[in-house]
PDB file of C-alpha atoms in Angstrom:
ATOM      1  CA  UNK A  13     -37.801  43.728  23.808  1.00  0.00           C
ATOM      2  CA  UNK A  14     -40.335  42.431  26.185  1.00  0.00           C
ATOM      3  CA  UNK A  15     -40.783  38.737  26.651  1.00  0.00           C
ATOM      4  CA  UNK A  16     -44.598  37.647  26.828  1.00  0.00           C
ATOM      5  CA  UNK A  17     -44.512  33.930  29.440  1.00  0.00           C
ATOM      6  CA  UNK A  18     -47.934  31.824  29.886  1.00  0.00           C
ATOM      7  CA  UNK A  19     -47.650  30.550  32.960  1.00  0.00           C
ATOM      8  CA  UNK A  20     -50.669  28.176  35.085  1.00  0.00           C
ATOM      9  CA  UNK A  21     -53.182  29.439  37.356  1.00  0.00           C
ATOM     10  CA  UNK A  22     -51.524  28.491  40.354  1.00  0.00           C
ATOM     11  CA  UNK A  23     -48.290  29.667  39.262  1.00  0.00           C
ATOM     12  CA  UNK A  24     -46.335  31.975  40.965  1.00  0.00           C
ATOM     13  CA  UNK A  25     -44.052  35.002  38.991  1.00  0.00           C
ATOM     14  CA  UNK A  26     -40.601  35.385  40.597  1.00  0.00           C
ATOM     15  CA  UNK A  27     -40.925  38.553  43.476  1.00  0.00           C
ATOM     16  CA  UNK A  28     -37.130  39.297  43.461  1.00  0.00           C
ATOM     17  CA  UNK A  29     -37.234  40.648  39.615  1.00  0.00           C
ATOM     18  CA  UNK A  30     -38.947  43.259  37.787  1.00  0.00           C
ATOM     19  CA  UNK A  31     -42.284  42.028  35.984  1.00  0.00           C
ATOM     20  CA  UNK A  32     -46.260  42.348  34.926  1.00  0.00           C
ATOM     21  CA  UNK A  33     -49.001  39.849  35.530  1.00  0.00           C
ATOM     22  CA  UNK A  34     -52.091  39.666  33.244  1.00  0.00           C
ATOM     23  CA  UNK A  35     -54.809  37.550  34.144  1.00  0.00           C
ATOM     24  CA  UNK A  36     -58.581  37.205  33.562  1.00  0.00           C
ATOM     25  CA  UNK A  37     -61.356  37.871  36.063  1.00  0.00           C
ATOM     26  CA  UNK A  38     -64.451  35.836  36.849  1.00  0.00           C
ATOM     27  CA  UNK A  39     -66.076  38.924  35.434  1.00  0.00           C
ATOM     28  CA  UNK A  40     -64.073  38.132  31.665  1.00  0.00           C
ATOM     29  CA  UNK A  41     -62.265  41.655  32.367  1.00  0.00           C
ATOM     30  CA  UNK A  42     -57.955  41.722  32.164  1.00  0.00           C
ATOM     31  CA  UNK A  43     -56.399  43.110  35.219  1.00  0.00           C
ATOM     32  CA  UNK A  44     -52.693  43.808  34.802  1.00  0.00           C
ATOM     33  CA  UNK A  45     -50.352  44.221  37.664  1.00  0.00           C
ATOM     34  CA  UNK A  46     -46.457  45.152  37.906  1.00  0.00           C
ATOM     35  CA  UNK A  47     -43.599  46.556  39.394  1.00  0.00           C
ATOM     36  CA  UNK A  48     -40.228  47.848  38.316  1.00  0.00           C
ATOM     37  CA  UNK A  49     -37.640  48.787  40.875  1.00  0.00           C
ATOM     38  CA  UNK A  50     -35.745  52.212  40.147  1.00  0.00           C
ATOM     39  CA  UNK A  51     -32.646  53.853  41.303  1.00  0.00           C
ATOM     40  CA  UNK A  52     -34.886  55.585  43.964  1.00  0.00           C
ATOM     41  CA  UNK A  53     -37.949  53.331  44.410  1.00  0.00           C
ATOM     42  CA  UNK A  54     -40.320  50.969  43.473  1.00  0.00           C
ATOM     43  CA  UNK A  55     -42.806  52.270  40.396  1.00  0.00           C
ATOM     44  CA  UNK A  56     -46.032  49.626  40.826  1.00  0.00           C
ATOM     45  CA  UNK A  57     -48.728  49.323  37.284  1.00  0.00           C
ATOM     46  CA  UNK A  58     -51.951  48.996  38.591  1.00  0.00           C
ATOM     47  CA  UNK A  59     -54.527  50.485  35.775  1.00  0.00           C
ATOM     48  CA  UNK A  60     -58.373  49.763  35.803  1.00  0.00           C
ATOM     49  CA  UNK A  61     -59.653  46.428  34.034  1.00  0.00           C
ATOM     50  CA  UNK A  62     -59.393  46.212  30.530  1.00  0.00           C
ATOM     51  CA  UNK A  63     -62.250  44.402  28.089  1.00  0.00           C
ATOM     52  CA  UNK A  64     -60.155  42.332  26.074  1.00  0.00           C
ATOM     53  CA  UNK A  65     -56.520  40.649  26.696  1.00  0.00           C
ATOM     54  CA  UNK A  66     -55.415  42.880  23.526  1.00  0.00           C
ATOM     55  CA  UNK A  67     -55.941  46.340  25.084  1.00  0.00           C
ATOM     56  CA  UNK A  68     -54.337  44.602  28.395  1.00  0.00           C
ATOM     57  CA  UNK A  69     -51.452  43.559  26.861  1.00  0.00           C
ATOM     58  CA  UNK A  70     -50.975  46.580  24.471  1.00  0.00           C
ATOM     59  CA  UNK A  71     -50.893  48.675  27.909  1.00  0.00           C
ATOM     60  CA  UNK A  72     -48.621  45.899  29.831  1.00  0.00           C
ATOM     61  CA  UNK A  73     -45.996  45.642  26.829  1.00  0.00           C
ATOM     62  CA  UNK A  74     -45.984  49.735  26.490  1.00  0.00           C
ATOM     63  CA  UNK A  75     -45.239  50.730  30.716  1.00  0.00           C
ATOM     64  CA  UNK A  76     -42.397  47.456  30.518  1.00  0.00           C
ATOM     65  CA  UNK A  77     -40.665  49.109  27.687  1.00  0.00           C
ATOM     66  CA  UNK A  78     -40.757  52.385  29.273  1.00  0.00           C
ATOM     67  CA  UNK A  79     -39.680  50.871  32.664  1.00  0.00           C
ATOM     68  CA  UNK A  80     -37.267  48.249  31.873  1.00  0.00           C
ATOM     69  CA  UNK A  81     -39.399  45.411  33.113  1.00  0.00           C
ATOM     70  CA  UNK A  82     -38.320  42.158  30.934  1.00  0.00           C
ATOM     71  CA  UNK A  83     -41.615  39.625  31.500  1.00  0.00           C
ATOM     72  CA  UNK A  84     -45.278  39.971  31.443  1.00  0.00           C
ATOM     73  CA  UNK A  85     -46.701  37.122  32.820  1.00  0.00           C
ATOM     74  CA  UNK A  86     -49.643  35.722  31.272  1.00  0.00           C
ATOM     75  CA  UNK A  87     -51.575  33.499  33.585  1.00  0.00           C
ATOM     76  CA  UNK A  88     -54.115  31.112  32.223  1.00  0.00           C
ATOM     77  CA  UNK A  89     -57.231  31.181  32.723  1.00  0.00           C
ATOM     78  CA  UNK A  90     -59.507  28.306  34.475  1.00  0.00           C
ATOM     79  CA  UNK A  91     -60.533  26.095  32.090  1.00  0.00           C
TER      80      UNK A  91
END
């Protein structure tokens, strides 16, 4: 099972572990980033914007179960 983490703005995700990032734009569109390190290389998540943080996080929850990645990071928005 996935663990979902809020974490600040400023905040930075740990590098030397497997993980996704979902954050908002300026533009109100979800980007979500990650990377999951297999027996042979690196495998990196980098899909187009999504419109809403459901459809971002439906897509970030589905490539960590398939790739072992533990987190998605959730960084807050500005306020």
């Amino acid at each position: 099972m996935v663990e979902v983490r809020e974490i600040a703005k400023g905040e930075r995700v740990p590098e030397d572990s497997d993980h996704m990032v979902v954050e908002r734009t300026a533009g109100g569109r979800y980007v979500v980033n990650g990377s999951a390190a297999g027996s042979h290389a690196v495998t990196f998540f980098t899909p187009a914007p999504f419109e809403s943080e459901v459809a971002a996080l439906g897509a970030a929850r589905r490539w960590s179960e398939e790739n072992g990645v533990p987190v998605i990071y959730v960084r807050q928005a500005d306020t």
